[in-house]
Short mmCIF file of C-alpha atoms in Angstrom, two decimals:
data_model
loop_
_atom_site.label_atom_id
_atom_site.label_comp_id
_atom_site.label_asym_id
_atom_site.label_seq_id
_atom_site.Cartn_x
_atom_site.Cartn_y
_atom_site.Cartn_z
CA MET A 1 18.03 -84.14 -85.27
CA GLN A 2 17.34 -80.76 -86.67
CA LYS A 3 16.25 -80.23 -83.51
CA ILE A 4 19.41 -81.33 -82.15
CA ARG A 5 21.65 -79.03 -84.96
CA PHE A 6 18.94 -75.80 -84.62
CA LYS A 7 19.85 -75.73 -80.71
CA ILE A 8 23.31 -75.94 -81.05
CA ILE A 9 23.07 -72.75 -83.91
CA SER A 10 20.84 -71.42 -81.40
CA LEU A 11 23.71 -71.31 -78.23
CA THR A 12 25.98 -70.42 -79.94
CA LEU A 13 24.28 -67.73 -82.06
CA THR A 14 23.83 -66.76 -78.00
CA LEU A 15 27.12 -66.77 -77.02
CA VAL A 16 28.55 -64.90 -79.85
CA PHE A 17 25.97 -62.22 -78.89
CA ALA A 18 26.78 -62.74 -74.95
CA THR A 19 29.96 -62.46 -75.53
CA ILE A 20 29.74 -58.81 -78.37
CA VAL A 21 27.94 -57.58 -74.94
CA SER A 22 29.78 -58.66 -72.63
CA SER A 23 33.75 -57.49 -74.77
CA MET A 24 32.31 -53.87 -75.00
CA ALA A 25 31.47 -54.08 -71.06
CA GLN A 26 34.35 -55.35 -70.41
CA ARG A 27 36.06 -52.25 -72.46
CA ASN A 28 35.31 -49.23 -69.82
CA ILE A 29 38.04 -48.22 -67.82
CA GLU A 30 35.14 -46.57 -64.60
CA PRO A 31 35.86 -42.27 -63.63
CA THR A 32 35.70 -42.95 -59.38
CA LEU A 33 34.87 -39.39 -58.26
CA LEU A 34 37.32 -39.73 -55.26
CA PHE A 35 37.78 -36.07 -54.21
CA SER A 36 35.39 -33.19 -54.30
CA ASP A 37 35.82 -29.56 -52.70
CA SER A 38 35.70 -25.59 -52.96
CA VAL A 39 37.45 -23.32 -51.83
CA ASN A 40 37.54 -21.46 -48.47
CA TYR A 41 35.87 -18.00 -50.25
CA HIS A 42 33.48 -15.83 -50.47
CA PHE A 43 32.64 -15.44 -54.39
CA SER A 44 30.38 -11.98 -54.67
CA GLY A 45 27.82 -11.32 -57.96
CA GLU A 46 30.15 -9.81 -59.64
CA TRP A 47 32.78 -13.18 -60.01
CA GLN A 48 30.57 -14.08 -62.99
CA TYR A 49 32.70 -16.52 -65.31
CA LEU A 50 34.07 -19.93 -65.00
CA SER A 51 37.27 -21.65 -66.46
CA THR A 52 38.07 -25.71 -65.95
CA ASP A 53 41.60 -27.24 -66.40
CA ILE A 54 41.77 -30.66 -66.78
CA TYR A 55 45.06 -32.51 -65.80
CA LEU A 56 45.85 -35.85 -66.15
CA LEU A 57 47.83 -37.81 -63.71
CA ASN A 58 49.93 -41.33 -63.84
CA ALA A 59 49.81 -41.63 -67.64
CA GLU A 60 51.94 -43.98 -67.66
CA LYS A 61 49.60 -46.24 -65.95
CA PHE A 62 47.57 -46.46 -68.25
CA THR A 63 49.16 -49.34 -69.91
CA THR A 64 48.83 -51.30 -65.93
CA LEU A 65 45.30 -50.08 -66.20
CA ILE A 66 44.77 -52.14 -69.98
CA ASN A 67 45.99 -54.98 -68.86
CA GLU A 68 43.70 -55.07 -66.26
CA LEU A 69 40.90 -54.43 -67.98
CA ASP A 70 38.36 -58.24 -68.76
CA PHE A 71 38.40 -57.33 -72.50
CA VAL A 72 42.25 -58.57 -72.03
CA ARG A 73 42.19 -61.36 -70.30
CA ALA A 74 39.55 -62.42 -71.32
CA GLN A 75 41.57 -62.95 -74.70
CA ASN A 76 44.97 -63.99 -73.40
CA ASP A 77 42.73 -66.58 -71.81
CA ARG A 78 40.88 -67.22 -75.68
CA SER A 79 41.58 -70.81 -76.93
CA GLY A 80 40.38 -73.76 -78.89
CA TRP A 81 38.16 -74.04 -81.92
CA PHE A 82 36.03 -71.28 -81.13
CA ALA A 83 38.87 -68.87 -80.75
CA LYS A 84 39.67 -70.44 -84.20
CA ARG A 85 36.58 -69.67 -85.37
CA SER A 86 35.35 -66.56 -84.25
CA LYS A 87 36.28 -63.20 -85.65
CA LEU A 88 35.91 -62.02 -81.81
CA SER A 89 40.14 -63.57 -81.84
CA GLU A 90 40.19 -60.76 -84.74
CA GLU A 91 39.54 -58.03 -81.63
CA TYR A 92 42.12 -55.78 -80.60
CA LEU A 93 42.51 -52.43 -79.14
CA GLU A 94 43.99 -50.20 -81.03
CA TYR A 95 42.96 -46.59 -78.85
CA LEU A 96 42.40 -45.04 -75.54
CA PHE A 97 39.88 -42.14 -75.69
CA ILE A 98 38.84 -40.11 -73.11
CA THR A 99 36.18 -37.05 -72.73
CA ALA A 100 34.65 -35.10 -71.05
CA LYS A 101 30.75 -34.13 -71.10
CA LEU A 102 29.44 -30.58 -70.19
CA LYS A 103 27.22 -31.29 -68.06
CA ASN A 104 25.80 -27.84 -66.95
CA VAL A 105 27.17 -25.70 -69.92
CA ARG A 106 24.29 -23.39 -71.19
CA PHE A 107 25.85 -21.38 -73.98
CA PHE A 108 26.06 -23.40 -76.63
CA GLY A 109 21.83 -24.44 -76.75
CA ASP A 110 19.90 -27.60 -74.49
CA ASN A 111 23.12 -30.12 -75.26
CA ASP A 112 24.88 -30.97 -73.39
CA ILE A 113 28.74 -30.78 -74.93
CA THR A 114 30.42 -33.83 -75.69
CA TYR A 115 34.02 -33.68 -77.09
CA PRO A 116 37.27 -35.09 -76.76
CA LEU A 117 40.32 -34.39 -74.56
CA TYR A 118 42.71 -37.19 -74.97
CA ASN A 119 43.46 -40.05 -77.62
CA PHE A 120 46.45 -42.57 -77.36
CA GLN A 121 47.74 -45.20 -79.36
CA ILE A 122 47.62 -48.55 -77.63
CA SER A 123 49.56 -51.45 -79.13
CA LYS A 124 51.28 -54.61 -78.42
CA ASP A 125 54.60 -55.30 -77.11
CA GLU A 126 57.31 -58.55 -77.45
CA GLU A 127 55.66 -60.38 -75.04
CA GLU A 128 52.39 -59.47 -76.44
CA LYS A 129 51.04 -57.32 -73.56
CA TYR A 130 49.09 -53.89 -74.65
CA ARG A 131 51.05 -50.60 -74.14
CA THR A 132 50.07 -46.93 -74.60
CA PHE A 133 52.40 -44.07 -75.89
CA VAL A 134 51.81 -41.23 -74.11
CA SER A 135 53.26 -38.10 -74.02
CA ASP A 136 54.99 -36.78 -70.96
CA ASN A 137 54.88 -32.99 -71.07
CA ILE A 138 51.61 -32.81 -71.33
CA GLU A 139 51.00 -30.50 -68.67
CA SER A 140 47.30 -29.15 -68.56
CA ILE A 141 43.36 -28.41 -71.22
CA ARG A 142 41.34 -25.50 -70.43
CA ILE A 143 38.76 -26.87 -71.67
CA ILE A 144 35.95 -23.21 -70.91
CA ASP A 145 37.76 -20.58 -70.44
CA ASN A 146 36.01 -17.22 -69.09
CA LEU A 147 32.30 -18.70 -69.69
CA PRO A 148 29.70 -16.64 -68.04
CA LEU A 149 28.78 -18.02 -65.24
CA TYR A 150 25.41 -18.11 -65.47
CA SER A 151 25.49 -20.58 -68.68
CA ALA A 152 25.93 -22.81 -65.91
CA SER A 153 26.01 -23.75 -62.50
CA ASP A 154 28.55 -22.90 -59.80
CA PHE A 155 31.22 -24.70 -61.69
CA ILE A 156 31.80 -27.44 -63.95
CA ASP A 157 30.09 -30.77 -63.88
CA ALA A 158 33.08 -32.74 -66.89
CA GLU A 159 31.43 -35.99 -66.82
CA ILE A 160 34.37 -38.04 -68.29
CA ASN A 161 34.72 -40.93 -69.84
CA VAL A 162 37.09 -43.68 -70.83
CA ARG A 163 37.51 -46.36 -73.78
CA ALA A 164 39.58 -48.53 -74.98
CA ILE A 165 38.17 -49.09 -78.41
CA THR A 166 39.43 -51.65 -80.69
CA ASN A 167 40.01 -51.77 -84.21
CA ASN A 168 36.12 -53.25 -84.42
CA ASP A 169 35.08 -49.96 -83.26
CA ARG A 170 36.21 -46.44 -84.78
CA ASP A 171 33.01 -46.31 -85.56
CA GLN A 172 32.13 -44.90 -82.41
CA ILE A 173 34.67 -42.43 -82.80
CA LEU A 174 32.83 -41.21 -85.85
CA GLY A 175 29.63 -41.27 -84.10
CA LEU A 176 30.60 -39.60 -81.14
CA VAL A 177 32.12 -36.47 -84.10
CA ALA A 178 28.92 -36.93 -86.03
CA SER A 179 26.63 -36.40 -83.21
CA GLN A 180 28.10 -32.96 -81.49
CA LEU A 181 28.39 -31.44 -84.97
CA GLN A 182 24.29 -32.41 -85.78
CA ASN A 183 24.15 -30.83 -82.31
CA LEU A 184 25.94 -27.21 -83.67
CA SER A 185 24.89 -27.30 -86.50
CA LYS A 186 20.92 -26.55 -84.87
CA MET A 187 22.53 -22.87 -83.44
CA GLN A 188 21.34 -20.20 -85.00
CA THR A 189 23.88 -17.45 -84.29
CA PRO A 190 27.34 -19.56 -84.49
CA THR A 191 30.01 -17.68 -82.50
CA SER A 192 33.59 -18.43 -82.59
CA ALA A 193 33.36 -20.28 -79.63
CA MET A 194 31.65 -22.61 -82.07
CA LEU A 195 34.19 -22.07 -84.59
CA GLY A 196 36.75 -23.04 -82.53
CA ILE A 197 35.32 -26.62 -81.05
CA ILE A 198 34.25 -27.42 -84.68
CA GLY A 199 38.33 -26.98 -85.61
CA GLU A 200 38.32 -29.67 -82.90
CA PHE A 201 36.67 -31.91 -84.20
CA GLY A 202 38.82 -31.94 -87.18
CA ASN A 203 42.02 -32.26 -85.97
CA PHE A 204 41.08 -34.98 -84.25
CA ILE A 205 39.63 -37.32 -86.98
CA GLU A 206 42.98 -36.00 -89.41
CA THR A 207 45.26 -37.19 -86.01
CA ASN A 208 43.26 -40.67 -85.50
CA THR A 209 43.30 -40.96 -89.62
CA LYS A 210 47.10 -40.43 -89.38
CA LYS A 211 47.27 -43.17 -85.83
CA LYS A 212 48.56 -40.44 -83.72
CA GLU A 213 48.47 -38.65 -80.77
CA TYR A 214 45.61 -36.34 -79.81
CA ARG A 215 44.42 -33.57 -76.79
CA PHE A 216 42.42 -30.91 -77.34
CA SER A 217 43.91 -27.81 -77.75
CA SER A 218 41.03 -25.15 -79.12
CA THR A 219 40.20 -23.58 -75.79
CA ILE A 220 35.92 -22.84 -75.27
CA ARG A 221 37.12 -18.37 -75.10
CA LEU A 222 33.38 -16.88 -74.74
CA PHE A 223 35.72 -13.00 -73.52
CA GLU A 224 38.35 -11.77 -75.78
CA GLN A 225 40.12 -9.55 -72.55
CA LYS A 226 42.80 -10.38 -70.70
CA ASN A 227 42.05 -8.41 -67.50
CA PHE A 228 40.60 -10.88 -65.84
CA ASP A 229 41.20 -10.94 -61.71
CA THR A 230 40.79 -14.94 -61.02
CA ARG A 231 40.55 -17.78 -58.60
CA LEU A 232 41.03 -20.93 -57.86
CA HIS A 233 36.86 -21.92 -57.27
CA SER A 234 36.88 -25.53 -56.67
CA ILE A 235 39.17 -29.48 -57.25
CA ARG A 236 37.61 -32.42 -58.83
CA ILE A 237 39.77 -35.69 -58.24
CA TYR A 238 38.82 -38.88 -61.11
CA GLY A 239 40.82 -42.70 -60.79
CA LEU A 240 40.41 -44.36 -63.46
CA LEU A 241 40.06 -48.01 -62.65
CA THR A 242 38.97 -51.26 -64.28
CA ALA A 243 36.69 -54.00 -63.01
CA ASN A 244 39.86 -55.42 -61.31
CA SER A 245 41.73 -52.40 -60.47
CA GLN A 246 43.03 -52.46 -57.09
CA PRO A 247 41.12 -50.23 -54.62
CA ILE A 248 42.49 -46.64 -54.37
CA GLU A 249 43.82 -45.28 -50.81
CA LEU A 250 44.26 -41.11 -51.36
CA SER A 251 45.19 -38.67 -48.89
CA THR A 252 42.79 -35.51 -49.88
CA GLU A 253 44.57 -33.58 -46.28
CA PRO A 254 47.38 -31.29 -48.15
CA ILE A 255 44.95 -30.25 -51.30
CA SER A 256 41.79 -30.06 -48.55
CA ALA A 257 44.60 -27.68 -46.77
CA LEU A 258 45.62 -25.90 -50.90
CA LEU A 259 41.24 -24.92 -51.11
CA ASN A 260 40.98 -24.00 -47.05
CA ASN A 261 44.41 -21.75 -47.33
CA ASN A 262 42.92 -18.80 -49.71
CA ASP A 263 46.19 -17.40 -50.73
CA ASN A 264 45.36 -18.69 -54.69
CA ALA A 265 48.00 -21.12 -55.09
CA LYS A 266 48.88 -21.54 -59.49
CA LEU A 267 48.20 -25.57 -59.47
CA THR A 268 50.47 -26.72 -61.93
CA LYS A 269 50.94 -30.58 -62.87
CA PRO A 270 53.90 -31.21 -60.80
CA TYR A 271 51.92 -28.90 -57.66
CA LEU A 272 49.58 -31.42 -57.99
CA SER A 273 51.06 -34.44 -58.08
CA GLU A 274 53.00 -33.28 -54.95
CA LEU A 275 49.87 -32.45 -53.29
CA ILE A 276 47.72 -36.38 -53.82
CA GLY A 277 50.78 -38.30 -53.59
CA PHE A 278 49.23 -41.00 -55.20
CA THR A 279 50.46 -43.09 -57.91
CA GLY A 280 49.71 -46.21 -58.54
CA TYR A 281 46.78 -45.47 -61.64
CA PRO A 282 45.12 -42.53 -63.80
CA LEU A 283 43.81 -39.15 -62.58
CA ILE A 284 41.83 -36.68 -63.52
CA VAL A 285 42.01 -33.26 -61.87
CA VAL A 286 39.37 -31.33 -63.06
CA ALA A 287 39.70 -27.78 -61.49
CA ASN A 288 37.31 -25.44 -61.85
CA TYR A 289 38.02 -21.43 -61.67
CA LYS A 290 35.96 -18.16 -60.99
CA SER A 291 36.99 -14.41 -63.08
CA LEU A 292 35.88 -11.58 -61.72
CA TYR A 293 34.75 -9.22 -63.98
CA ARG A 294 36.83 -6.48 -65.11
CA MET A 295 35.46 -2.95 -66.63
CA GLU A 296 37.10 -1.97 -70.32
CA GLN A 297 39.57 1.03 -68.67
CA VAL A 298 39.82 4.19 -70.39
CA THR A 299 41.51 7.08 -69.92
CA GLY A 300 40.22 10.64 -69.40
CA ASP A 301 42.69 10.95 -73.13
CA GLU A 302 41.13 8.50 -74.68
CA ILE A 303 37.32 9.16 -74.65
CA ASN A 304 35.92 11.12 -77.32
CA PHE A 305 32.39 9.56 -78.45
CA ALA A 306 33.40 7.63 -80.93
CA SER A 307 35.11 5.44 -78.03
CA ILE A 308 32.35 6.10 -76.61
CA GLU A 309 29.81 4.93 -79.15
CA GLN A 310 31.72 1.78 -80.10
CA ARG A 311 31.69 0.81 -75.87
CA LYS A 312 27.56 1.59 -75.88
CA LEU A 313 28.16 -1.39 -79.42
CA LYS A 314 29.89 -3.19 -77.16
CA ILE A 315 28.25 -3.30 -74.39
CA GLU A 316 24.98 -4.20 -76.10
CA ASN A 317 26.39 -6.61 -78.42
CA ASP A 318 27.83 -8.65 -74.47
CA TYR A 319 24.75 -8.00 -73.20
CA LYS A 320 22.69 -9.81 -76.37
CA THR A 321 25.16 -12.22 -76.56
CA GLY A 322 24.74 -13.71 -72.77
CA LEU A 323 28.40 -12.26 -72.53
CA ILE A 324 27.64 -9.90 -69.58
CA ASN A 325 24.62 -10.37 -66.48
CA ALA A 326 22.09 -7.64 -66.06
CA GLU A 327 23.63 -6.01 -63.28
CA THR A 328 26.86 -5.78 -65.26
CA TYR A 329 24.56 -4.43 -68.31
CA ARG A 330 23.48 -1.98 -66.24
CA GLN A 331 26.61 -0.47 -64.86
CA GLU A 332 28.14 0.03 -68.41
CA LYS A 333 24.74 2.12 -68.82
CA ASP A 334 25.25 4.72 -65.95
CA PHE A 335 29.12 4.93 -66.89
CA ILE A 336 28.74 5.12 -70.49
CA GLY A 337 26.02 8.33 -69.76
CA PHE A 338 28.92 9.34 -67.31
CA ILE A 339 31.14 9.74 -69.58
CA THR A 340 29.09 11.59 -72.06
CA ILE A 341 29.19 14.18 -69.72
CA PHE A 342 33.32 13.85 -69.46
CA ALA A 343 33.23 13.62 -73.43
CA ASN A 344 31.44 16.74 -73.48
CA LEU A 345 33.33 18.56 -71.09
CA LYS A 346 36.94 17.75 -72.97
CA ASN A 347 34.49 19.12 -75.51
CA HIS A 348 35.05 22.74 -74.94
CA LEU A 349 38.01 22.81 -73.13
CA GLU A 350 38.89 22.41 -76.74
CA VAL A 351 37.20 25.83 -77.50
CA TYR A 352 37.42 27.71 -74.64
CA SER A 353 41.55 26.91 -74.88
CA LEU A 354 41.27 28.66 -78.32
CA ASN A 355 38.75 31.45 -77.43
CA TYR A 356 41.58 32.59 -74.53
CA LYS A 357 43.99 31.84 -77.86
CA THR A 358 42.30 34.52 -79.92
CA GLY A 359 41.11 36.81 -77.44
CA ASN A 360 37.48 36.80 -78.06
CA THR A 361 36.25 38.01 -74.22
CA ASP A 362 32.40 37.06 -75.44
CA ALA A 363 33.44 34.37 -76.24
CA ILE A 364 35.55 32.86 -73.23
CA SER A 365 32.78 34.06 -70.88
CA GLY A 366 29.70 31.63 -72.59
CA SER A 367 33.05 28.57 -72.49
CA LEU A 368 33.51 29.46 -69.06
CA PHE A 369 29.63 29.35 -67.86
CA LYS A 370 29.76 26.04 -69.57
CA LEU A 371 32.46 24.44 -68.91
CA ALA A 372 31.07 24.91 -64.98
CA GLN A 373 27.75 23.67 -66.16
CA TYR A 374 29.60 20.29 -67.39
CA TYR A 375 31.87 20.07 -63.73
CA ARG A 376 29.27 20.72 -61.87
CA GLN A 377 26.70 17.85 -63.96
CA LEU A 378 30.61 15.37 -63.58
CA ILE A 379 30.33 15.71 -60.19
CA LYS A 380 26.68 15.31 -59.73
CA ALA A 381 26.11 12.63 -61.21
CA HIS A 382 28.84 10.52 -59.62
CA ASP A 383 27.52 11.58 -56.06
CA GLU A 384 23.74 9.99 -57.53
CA ILE A 385 25.44 6.75 -58.92
CA ARG A 386 27.92 6.95 -56.21
CA PHE A 387 24.16 6.41 -53.93
CA LYS A 388 22.97 4.93 -56.06
CA HIS A 389 25.52 1.56 -55.87
CA ARG A 390 26.16 2.20 -51.79
CA ASN A 391 25.62 -1.53 -50.98
CA ASN A 392 26.20 -2.61 -54.66
CA SER A 393 29.53 -4.97 -54.82
CA THR A 394 30.05 -4.92 -58.50
CA TYR A 395 29.92 -0.79 -57.87
CA GLN A 396 32.37 -1.00 -55.08
CA ASN A 397 34.88 -3.98 -56.07
CA VAL A 398 34.85 -3.74 -59.81
CA PHE A 399 33.66 0.30 -61.22
CA ARG A 400 34.35 3.35 -58.74
CA SER A 401 37.94 3.44 -59.43
CA GLU A 402 36.38 3.75 -62.57
CA TYR A 403 34.57 7.08 -62.25
CA GLU A 404 37.35 8.20 -59.82
CA SER A 405 39.77 8.23 -62.43
CA ILE A 406 37.71 9.97 -64.68
CA LEU A 407 36.85 13.24 -62.25
CA GLY A 408 40.34 12.74 -61.50
CA TYR A 409 41.11 13.11 -65.57
CA ALA A 410 38.77 16.00 -65.27
CA SER A 411 40.61 18.02 -62.68
CA LEU A 412 43.34 17.56 -63.83
CA TYR A 413 41.89 19.56 -67.09
CA LEU A 414 40.72 22.71 -65.15
CA ASN A 415 44.18 22.79 -63.40
CA ASP A 416 45.81 23.77 -67.15
CA ASP A 417 45.63 28.50 -66.22
CA HIS A 418 44.18 30.92 -63.48
CA ASN A 419 40.47 30.85 -64.78
CA LEU A 420 40.33 26.82 -65.11
CA LYS A 421 41.15 26.23 -61.30
CA ARG A 422 39.10 30.01 -60.67
CA LEU A 423 36.24 27.69 -61.73
CA GLN A 424 36.84 23.76 -60.58
CA LYS A 425 36.95 26.34 -57.34
CA LEU A 426 33.48 27.76 -58.43
CA VAL A 427 31.72 24.28 -58.77
CA SER A 428 33.32 22.71 -55.49
CA THR A 429 31.92 25.00 -53.41
CA LEU A 430 28.93 25.11 -55.08
CA ILE A 431 28.67 21.26 -54.24
CA THR A 432 29.87 21.81 -51.21
CA LEU A 433 27.09 24.83 -50.17
CA ASP A 434 24.34 22.31 -51.62
CA GLN A 435 25.20 19.76 -48.59
CA LYS A 436 26.27 22.39 -45.83
CA ALA A 437 23.92 25.19 -46.49
CA VAL A 438 24.25 27.51 -43.15
CA ILE A 439 28.71 27.82 -42.72
CA GLU A 440 29.25 29.47 -39.16
CA ASN A 441 33.01 29.73 -39.52
CA PRO A 442 33.56 33.62 -41.35
CA ASN A 443 37.49 32.50 -42.27
CA GLU A 444 35.25 29.78 -44.41
CA LEU A 445 32.09 32.33 -44.91
CA GLU A 446 34.72 34.38 -47.03
CA GLN A 447 36.29 32.28 -48.51
CA HIS A 448 32.95 30.01 -50.69
CA ILE A 449 31.31 34.75 -50.78
CA GLU A 450 35.12 34.52 -52.74
CA ALA A 451 35.48 31.72 -54.82
CA LEU A 452 31.51 32.49 -56.01
CA ARG A 453 32.61 35.76 -57.39
CA PHE A 454 34.39 34.02 -60.21
CA ALA A 455 30.90 34.70 -61.25
CA TYR A 456 31.29 37.68 -62.30
CA VAL A 457 33.09 36.35 -66.10
CA PHE A 458 30.16 35.07 -66.86
CA LYS A 459 27.64 37.34 -69.02
CA PRO A 460 24.09 37.98 -67.50
CA ILE A 461 22.42 36.01 -70.59
CA HIS A 462 23.27 32.76 -69.00
CA THR A 463 23.35 33.69 -65.82
CA ASP A 464 19.55 34.91 -65.11
CA GLN A 465 18.67 32.43 -67.77
CA THR A 466 19.88 29.03 -65.94
CA LEU A 467 19.95 26.58 -62.85
CA LEU A 468 23.54 27.59 -62.65
CA GLY A 469 23.10 31.42 -61.73
CA HIS A 470 20.11 30.69 -60.18
CA LEU A 471 22.29 28.83 -57.30
CA ILE A 472 25.54 30.81 -57.77
CA LYS A 473 23.36 34.34 -56.55
CA MET A 474 21.06 32.16 -54.05
CA HIS A 475 23.91 30.61 -52.10
CA THR A 476 26.45 34.21 -52.95
CA LEU A 477 23.26 36.19 -51.54
CA ASN A 478 22.19 33.48 -48.65
CA LEU A 479 26.42 33.71 -47.26
CA GLU A 480 26.85 37.03 -47.51
CA GLN A 481 23.89 37.41 -45.19
CA GLN A 482 25.31 35.15 -43.12
CA LEU A 483 28.75 37.19 -43.24
CA PHE A 484 26.99 40.40 -42.22
CA ALA A 485 25.44 38.98 -39.35
CA THR A 486 28.42 37.01 -38.22
CA ILE A 487 31.10 40.53 -38.36
CA PHE A 488 29.52 42.75 -40.42
CA GLU A 489 26.29 43.75 -38.10
CA GLU A 490 28.69 43.66 -34.38
CA GLU A 491 31.07 46.63 -35.88
CA ILE A 492 28.89 48.89 -37.41
CA ASP A 493 26.53 48.95 -33.96
CA LYS A 494 29.75 49.48 -32.30
CA LEU A 495 31.08 52.33 -34.47
CA ASN A 496 27.12 53.90 -35.10
CA ARG A 497 27.38 53.63 -30.92
CA THR A 498 30.76 55.42 -30.40
CA LYS A 499 30.87 59.66 -30.03
CA ALA A 500 32.92 61.14 -33.00
CA THR A 501 35.85 63.26 -30.81
CA GLU A 502 39.69 63.68 -31.57
CA LYS A 503 40.62 60.46 -29.28
CA THR A 504 38.27 58.10 -31.39
CA LYS A 505 39.32 59.30 -35.27
CA GLN A 506 40.48 56.18 -35.56
CA ALA A 507 37.90 54.14 -34.98
CA PRO A 508 36.03 53.51 -38.47
CA GLU A 509 39.70 52.21 -39.49
CA ILE A 510 39.01 48.39 -38.08
CA LEU A 511 35.50 48.81 -39.99
CA ARG A 512 37.19 50.05 -43.34
CA GLN A 513 39.91 46.90 -43.03
CA MET A 514 37.79 45.14 -42.91
CA ILE A 515 36.05 46.32 -46.00
CA ARG A 516 38.92 47.07 -48.20
CA ASN A 517 38.90 42.72 -47.19
CA THR A 518 36.46 41.46 -48.27
CA SER A 519 34.48 39.91 -51.11
CA CYS A 520 31.70 41.00 -49.54
CA ASP A 521 29.04 43.26 -52.17
CA LEU A 522 26.24 43.28 -49.15
CA CYS A 523 28.35 43.43 -45.97
CA ARG A 524 30.86 46.26 -48.12
CA ALA A 525 27.57 48.36 -49.25
CA LYS A 526 25.57 48.65 -45.90
CA ALA A 527 29.39 49.27 -43.68
CA LEU A 528 29.23 52.35 -46.40
CA ASP A 529 25.46 53.69 -45.58
#
């Protein structure tokens, strides 16, 4: 008799345990991947940030879905002594809990990030059927915004988990929150994004306590700049189903056409609903975006040594915290060196302006020479960087226009008066001659010599002891020798062969006219010998 009683107790415990395990499995809603594809667009290296939006479609169908659960069907069929005696008969569905696990994000360390997306209340209607209360105004959730690409893979793999939570399972929610907070606590250098997630868990616990609808609202934003160019990268569509759900037949042609079209259409919940055209069960759409890095733009008026120092600190901090990659860091360092030259140019422009107002001739000469040095250095630096990065897409697509903008400001500042205009022409001529030493056209030779003659305003102390002074003298001598050999030498020889008579007394007039109209000192001196 005792053996029989023991067997009955053992069988009862086994049934209870099996029922508990079965009940847990019966409440699972399985996200099924229905579609996954990327856009037909080549993303070059400077598209280095990821964003992810999550859309919940057909949320009103959660009521249908919940009543298909084995747990609900078993509960409706339960009767008899076991139903009266079992604690499971007192168990009922209370929440529909949806989470997302970001499996390939490493910005927060080696642990996967799991956090709640939605938590909807479940209740029973007059017919004792379950129903959910879901707001209709949920457009989308941006779970991350411009996450550095090298902290994730090519797209965000959001593993969606949907559970129907009963009144006996509330500890599961607190367990999730506790484990995620423990993971975050292991980070040694908390960021604003981490603090945002911690605050979001607080919001979730508060709404859960008050039995209110919850949805994720604290976007993980790591990069605060607003001037990003963003393009759609990929779309994944998940169907939320139970073991008893009907198979989903989804027409993917419209959504595939969108991805192949390359027009970077803006996604909205109504637009996606229309494209997908399925209303039978809830769907979750994960839309991934890539963003193009845009450097912080500056105008010439904003550049000074203080702003450059601030930019240096920001770039160093962004690089150390992983917000920009190594290539962007190198490009930014080059640009900082470039605008430092520009800042020196601006500084000496102010010195020149002050000297010009006071009428100090020696000081004006010195400041003009400094301006010539820095303006030439600015142009040469631009040429070197342009050559260095000629095949670099980050430079071509992001930085090149900013260099050209700064050069434009420099040219604008040097148009302020006649001295500065001639100085700009002198430097431009030197740059041209560095690239093309031999000039065949006599008019071009004359123009270049005239431009270099502005160097007369410089004091010998500057021109005799500097590279710039040496270049001016060297190019001037070379141009004058070319001009003399091209037109003056022939005219001088012709005049020397001409006999002095009454008829040829006007023969020297051509040479005199040439002397009067030239800036060539060498030509003038040899013609007068």
